[in-house]
Amino acid sequence: MAKWKDRKQPDTLLLFDVDGTLTPARRSVTPEMLELLRVVRKEVVIGFVGGSDLAKQQEQLGPTILSDFDYAFSENGLTAYQMGEQLESQSFIGWLGEEKYKKLVNFLLKYIADIDLPFKRGTFVEFRNGMINVAPPGRNCTVEERNKYEEYDKIHKIRPKLVEALKENFKDFSLTYSIGGQISIDVFPTGWDKTYCLKHVKNDGFKTIHFFGDKAYEGGNDWEIYNHELVIGHSVKNPDDTIRQVKELFPHLFK
Ligand code: M1P
Protein backbone atom coordinates (compact mmCIF):
# COMPACT_ATOMS: atom_id res chain seq x y z
CA MET A 1 0.00 0.00 0.00
CA ALA A 2 2.48 2.58 -1.23
CA LYS A 3 -0.12 5.33 -1.06
CA TRP A 4 -0.48 5.10 2.71
CA LYS A 5 3.05 4.03 3.63
CA ASP A 6 3.22 6.67 6.37
CA ARG A 7 0.45 4.81 8.30
CA LYS A 8 1.00 2.02 10.82
CA GLN A 9 -2.10 0.16 9.56
CA PRO A 10 -2.36 1.20 5.89
CA ASP A 11 -4.92 -1.53 5.14
CA THR A 12 -7.46 -0.17 7.63
CA LEU A 13 -9.94 2.53 6.63
CA LEU A 14 -12.15 4.51 9.00
CA LEU A 15 -15.15 6.11 7.31
CA PHE A 16 -17.30 8.62 9.17
CA ASP A 17 -20.74 10.02 8.47
CA VAL A 18 -20.78 13.83 8.96
CA ASP A 19 -24.00 15.21 10.53
CA GLY A 20 -24.59 13.75 13.98
CA THR A 21 -21.36 11.73 13.84
CA LEU A 22 -18.40 14.11 13.27
CA THR A 23 -20.42 17.28 13.93
CA PRO A 24 -23.83 18.16 15.38
CA ALA A 25 -26.41 18.42 12.53
CA ARG A 26 -25.35 21.19 10.12
CA ARG A 27 -22.96 22.64 12.76
CA SER A 28 -19.19 22.92 12.93
CA VAL A 29 -16.72 20.29 14.06
CA THR A 30 -15.13 20.75 17.51
CA PRO A 31 -11.34 21.10 18.10
CA GLU A 32 -11.54 17.88 20.14
CA MET A 33 -12.86 15.93 17.14
CA LEU A 34 -10.22 17.41 14.83
CA GLU A 35 -7.53 16.38 17.30
CA LEU A 36 -8.92 12.83 17.47
CA LEU A 37 -8.85 12.57 13.68
CA ARG A 38 -5.31 13.95 13.51
CA VAL A 39 -4.08 11.31 15.98
CA VAL A 40 -5.94 8.39 14.43
CA ARG A 41 -4.78 9.34 10.92
CA LYS A 42 -1.21 8.52 11.90
CA GLU A 43 -2.35 4.93 12.35
CA VAL A 44 -5.01 4.33 9.65
CA VAL A 45 -6.57 5.86 6.53
CA ILE A 46 -9.60 8.13 7.17
CA GLY A 47 -12.51 9.46 5.16
CA PHE A 48 -15.95 11.02 5.55
CA VAL A 49 -19.15 10.25 3.68
CA GLY A 50 -22.21 12.50 3.87
CA GLY A 51 -25.31 13.39 1.91
CA SER A 52 -24.51 17.11 1.74
CA ASP A 53 -22.51 18.75 -1.01
CA LEU A 54 -18.83 19.60 -0.62
CA ALA A 55 -19.39 23.31 0.06
CA LYS A 56 -21.58 22.52 3.08
CA GLN A 57 -19.17 19.88 4.33
CA GLN A 58 -16.36 22.48 4.11
CA GLU A 59 -18.44 24.88 6.20
CA GLN A 60 -18.81 22.18 8.84
CA LEU A 61 -15.45 20.38 8.78
CA GLY A 62 -13.22 23.27 7.70
CA PRO A 63 -11.78 24.68 4.45
CA THR A 64 -8.90 22.14 4.33
CA ILE A 65 -10.98 18.94 4.38
CA LEU A 66 -9.54 17.69 1.11
CA SER A 67 -6.13 17.45 2.75
CA ASP A 68 -7.33 16.65 6.29
CA PHE A 69 -9.02 13.45 5.10
CA ASP A 70 -7.66 10.79 2.74
CA TYR A 71 -11.10 10.30 1.20
CA ALA A 72 -13.77 13.00 0.96
CA PHE A 73 -17.20 11.78 -0.16
CA SER A 74 -19.97 14.32 -0.78
CA GLU A 75 -23.48 13.36 -1.84
CA ASN A 76 -22.81 9.77 -0.70
CA GLY A 77 -19.69 9.56 -2.87
CA LEU A 78 -21.20 10.94 -6.08
CA THR A 79 -18.62 13.67 -5.67
CA ALA A 80 -15.42 12.02 -4.47
CA TYR A 81 -11.83 12.95 -3.71
CA GLN A 82 -8.84 10.81 -2.78
CA MET A 83 -5.89 12.70 -1.33
CA GLY A 84 -7.33 15.91 -2.81
CA GLU A 85 -7.67 14.46 -6.35
CA GLN A 86 -11.20 14.30 -7.75
CA LEU A 87 -12.41 10.81 -8.72
CA GLU A 88 -14.73 10.02 -11.61
CA SER A 89 -18.43 9.77 -10.93
CA GLN A 90 -21.94 9.81 -12.37
CA SER A 91 -24.63 12.47 -12.23
CA PHE A 92 -28.28 12.30 -11.18
CA ILE A 93 -29.53 14.23 -14.20
CA GLY A 94 -27.47 12.10 -16.60
CA TRP A 95 -28.96 8.96 -15.06
CA LEU A 96 -32.60 10.14 -14.85
CA GLY A 97 -32.85 12.29 -18.01
CA GLU A 98 -34.42 15.73 -18.44
CA GLU A 99 -37.98 14.53 -19.15
CA LYS A 100 -38.34 12.39 -16.05
CA TYR A 101 -36.57 15.03 -13.97
CA LYS A 102 -39.03 17.69 -15.11
CA LYS A 103 -42.00 15.50 -14.10
CA LEU A 104 -40.44 14.94 -10.69
CA VAL A 105 -39.55 18.55 -9.95
CA ASN A 106 -42.92 19.85 -11.20
CA PHE A 107 -44.69 17.39 -8.91
CA LEU A 108 -42.54 18.43 -5.94
CA LEU A 109 -43.02 22.15 -6.40
CA LYS A 110 -46.81 21.73 -6.70
CA TYR A 111 -46.93 19.40 -3.70
CA ILE A 112 -44.90 21.80 -1.54
CA ALA A 113 -46.99 24.79 -2.66
CA ASP A 114 -50.08 22.97 -1.34
CA ILE A 115 -48.71 22.16 2.14
CA ASP A 116 -49.64 24.60 4.86
CA LEU A 117 -46.63 25.08 7.18
CA PRO A 118 -46.15 27.66 9.97
CA PHE A 119 -43.46 29.28 7.78
CA LYS A 120 -41.72 28.80 4.44
CA ARG A 121 -38.40 30.20 3.29
CA GLY A 122 -36.55 29.68 -0.01
CA THR A 123 -34.90 26.92 -2.10
CA PHE A 124 -37.37 24.06 -1.90
CA VAL A 125 -35.52 21.80 -4.35
CA GLU A 126 -31.73 21.87 -4.35
CA PHE A 127 -30.18 20.37 -7.47
CA ARG A 128 -26.95 18.50 -6.70
CA ASN A 129 -24.63 16.33 -8.76
CA GLY A 130 -25.74 12.95 -7.42
CA MET A 131 -29.18 13.68 -5.97
CA ILE A 132 -31.81 16.31 -5.36
CA ASN A 133 -32.59 17.56 -1.87
CA VAL A 134 -36.18 18.54 -1.16
CA ALA A 135 -36.96 20.79 1.81
CA PRO A 136 -40.66 21.62 2.46
CA PRO A 137 -39.78 24.73 4.54
CA GLY A 138 -36.92 25.67 2.14
CA ARG A 139 -33.17 25.30 2.63
CA ASN A 140 -32.73 28.97 3.58
CA CYS A 141 -34.03 28.31 7.13
CA THR A 142 -31.94 29.62 10.02
CA VAL A 143 -30.71 27.17 12.65
CA GLU A 144 -33.60 28.18 14.91
CA GLU A 145 -36.13 27.70 12.10
CA ARG A 146 -34.61 24.27 11.34
CA ASN A 147 -35.12 23.20 14.94
CA LYS A 148 -38.72 24.45 14.92
CA TYR A 149 -39.46 22.70 11.64
CA GLU A 150 -37.95 19.42 12.86
CA GLU A 151 -40.33 19.41 15.85
CA TYR A 152 -43.27 20.34 13.61
CA ASP A 153 -42.40 17.51 11.21
CA LYS A 154 -42.29 14.98 14.06
CA ILE A 155 -45.90 15.83 14.92
CA HIS A 156 -47.35 16.40 11.45
CA LYS A 157 -45.24 13.82 9.54
CA ILE A 158 -44.78 16.18 6.58
CA ARG A 159 -41.73 14.38 5.22
CA PRO A 160 -42.97 10.77 5.67
CA LYS A 161 -46.19 11.80 3.85
CA LEU A 162 -44.15 13.37 1.04
CA VAL A 163 -42.10 10.17 0.72
CA GLU A 164 -45.31 8.11 0.46
CA ALA A 165 -46.65 10.46 -2.24
CA LEU A 166 -43.39 10.15 -4.21
CA LYS A 167 -43.41 6.35 -3.93
CA GLU A 168 -47.00 6.29 -5.17
CA ASN A 169 -46.48 8.70 -8.08
CA PHE A 170 -43.06 7.62 -9.34
CA LYS A 171 -43.23 3.83 -9.02
CA ASP A 172 -41.23 3.21 -12.19
CA PHE A 173 -38.43 5.74 -11.52
CA SER A 174 -36.21 3.46 -9.32
CA LEU A 175 -35.60 6.25 -6.84
CA THR A 176 -34.87 6.11 -3.12
CA TYR A 177 -36.19 8.75 -0.71
CA SER A 178 -34.16 9.26 2.43
CA ILE A 179 -34.91 11.39 5.51
CA GLY A 180 -31.35 12.04 6.66
CA GLY A 181 -31.41 15.46 8.31
CA GLN A 182 -33.72 17.94 10.03
CA ILE A 183 -35.75 19.63 7.29
CA SER A 184 -35.38 17.75 4.02
CA ILE A 185 -35.32 14.49 2.11
CA ASP A 186 -32.67 13.29 -0.32
CA VAL A 187 -33.83 11.75 -3.60
CA PHE A 188 -31.37 9.59 -5.54
CA PRO A 189 -31.27 6.48 -7.75
CA THR A 190 -31.77 3.26 -5.78
CA GLY A 191 -28.32 1.99 -4.80
CA TRP A 192 -26.78 5.48 -4.69
CA ASP A 193 -26.94 5.52 -0.90
CA LYS A 194 -23.75 5.74 1.19
CA THR A 195 -22.63 2.31 -0.06
CA TYR A 196 -21.94 4.11 -3.37
CA CYS A 197 -18.71 5.49 -1.90
CA LEU A 198 -17.37 1.94 -1.46
CA LYS A 199 -16.95 1.74 -5.26
CA HIS A 200 -14.14 4.28 -4.86
CA VAL A 201 -12.24 2.31 -2.20
CA LYS A 202 -12.81 -1.29 -3.23
CA ASN A 203 -9.63 -1.57 -5.31
CA ASP A 204 -7.41 0.17 -2.78
CA GLY A 205 -6.55 -3.02 -0.88
CA PHE A 206 -8.24 -2.38 2.47
CA LYS A 207 -8.58 -5.46 4.68
CA THR A 208 -10.73 -3.69 7.26
CA ILE A 209 -13.24 -0.87 6.76
CA HIS A 210 -14.93 0.64 9.80
CA PHE A 211 -17.94 2.92 9.39
CA PHE A 212 -19.33 5.22 12.11
CA GLY A 213 -22.81 6.68 11.76
CA ASP A 214 -25.66 8.00 13.89
CA LYS A 215 -28.54 6.90 11.63
CA ALA A 216 -27.77 3.20 11.57
CA TYR A 217 -31.39 2.07 11.86
CA GLU A 218 -33.84 0.91 9.21
CA GLY A 219 -34.92 3.95 7.18
CA GLY A 220 -31.91 5.97 8.43
CA ASN A 221 -29.41 7.09 5.80
CA ASP A 222 -26.52 5.13 7.38
CA TRP A 223 -28.39 1.82 7.40
CA GLU A 224 -27.16 0.37 4.10
CA ILE A 225 -23.46 1.08 4.58
CA TYR A 226 -23.64 0.12 8.29
CA ASN A 227 -24.86 -3.34 7.19
CA HIS A 228 -22.66 -3.73 4.11
CA GLU A 229 -20.68 -6.99 3.96
CA LEU A 230 -17.36 -5.17 3.46
CA VAL A 231 -17.89 -2.92 6.44
CA ILE A 232 -17.72 -3.18 10.23
CA GLY A 233 -20.52 -0.84 11.33
CA HIS A 234 -20.46 1.27 14.50
CA SER A 235 -23.67 2.97 15.55
CA VAL A 236 -23.02 6.22 17.46
CA LYS A 237 -25.35 8.49 19.43
CA ASN A 238 -23.58 11.80 18.69
CA PRO A 239 -20.05 13.22 18.05
CA ASP A 240 -18.99 12.66 21.69
CA ASP A 241 -19.95 9.02 21.35
CA THR A 242 -17.90 8.81 18.12
CA ILE A 243 -14.88 10.07 20.04
CA ARG A 244 -15.49 7.52 22.79
CA GLN A 245 -15.85 4.60 20.36
CA VAL A 246 -12.77 5.52 18.30
CA LYS A 247 -10.70 5.75 21.47
CA GLU A 248 -12.01 2.33 22.50
CA LEU A 249 -10.97 0.89 19.13
CA PHE A 250 -7.42 2.29 19.33
CA PRO A 251 -6.69 2.53 23.07
CA HIS A 252 -2.90 2.57 22.53
CA LEU A 253 -3.17 5.90 20.66
CA PHE A 254 -4.88 7.68 23.54
CA LYS A 255 -2.93 6.64 26.66
O1 M1P B 1 -26.15 14.77 6.30
C1 M1P B 1 -27.51 14.58 6.58
C2 M1P B 1 -28.38 15.50 5.73
O2 M1P B 1 -28.06 16.86 6.04
C3 M1P B 1 -28.86 17.80 5.41
O3 M1P B 1 -30.19 17.58 5.81
P1 M1P B 1 -31.12 18.74 6.45
O4 M1P B 1 -30.85 19.98 5.70
O5 M1P B 1 -32.50 18.19 6.27
O6 M1P B 1 -30.74 18.82 7.90
C4 M1P B 1 -28.82 17.68 3.91
O7 M1P B 1 -27.61 18.16 3.41
C5 M1P B 1 -29.04 16.25 3.48
O8 M1P B 1 -28.76 16.12 2.10
C6 M1P B 1 -28.17 15.29 4.25
O9 M1P B 1 -28.49 13.96 3.91
Coordinates of C-alpha atoms in Angstrom, one line a residue, residues 116-118 147-161 182:
D116 CA -49.6 24.6 4.9
L117 CA -46.6 25.1 7.2
P118 CA -46.2 27.7 10.0
N147 CA -35.1 23.2 14.9
K148 CA -38.7 24.4 14.9
Y149 CA -39.5 22.7 11.6
E150 CA -38.0 19.4 12.9
E151 CA -40.3 19.4 15.8
Y152 CA -43.3 20.3 13.6
D153 CA -42.4 17.5 11.2
K154 CA -42.3 15.0 14.1
I155 CA -45.9 15.8 14.9
H156 CA -47.3 16.4 11.5
K157 CA -45.2 13.8 9.5
I158 CA -44.8 16.2 6.6
R159 CA -41.7 14.4 5.2
P160 CA -43.0 10.8 5.7
K161 CA -46.2 11.8 3.9
Q182 CA -33.7 17.9 10.0

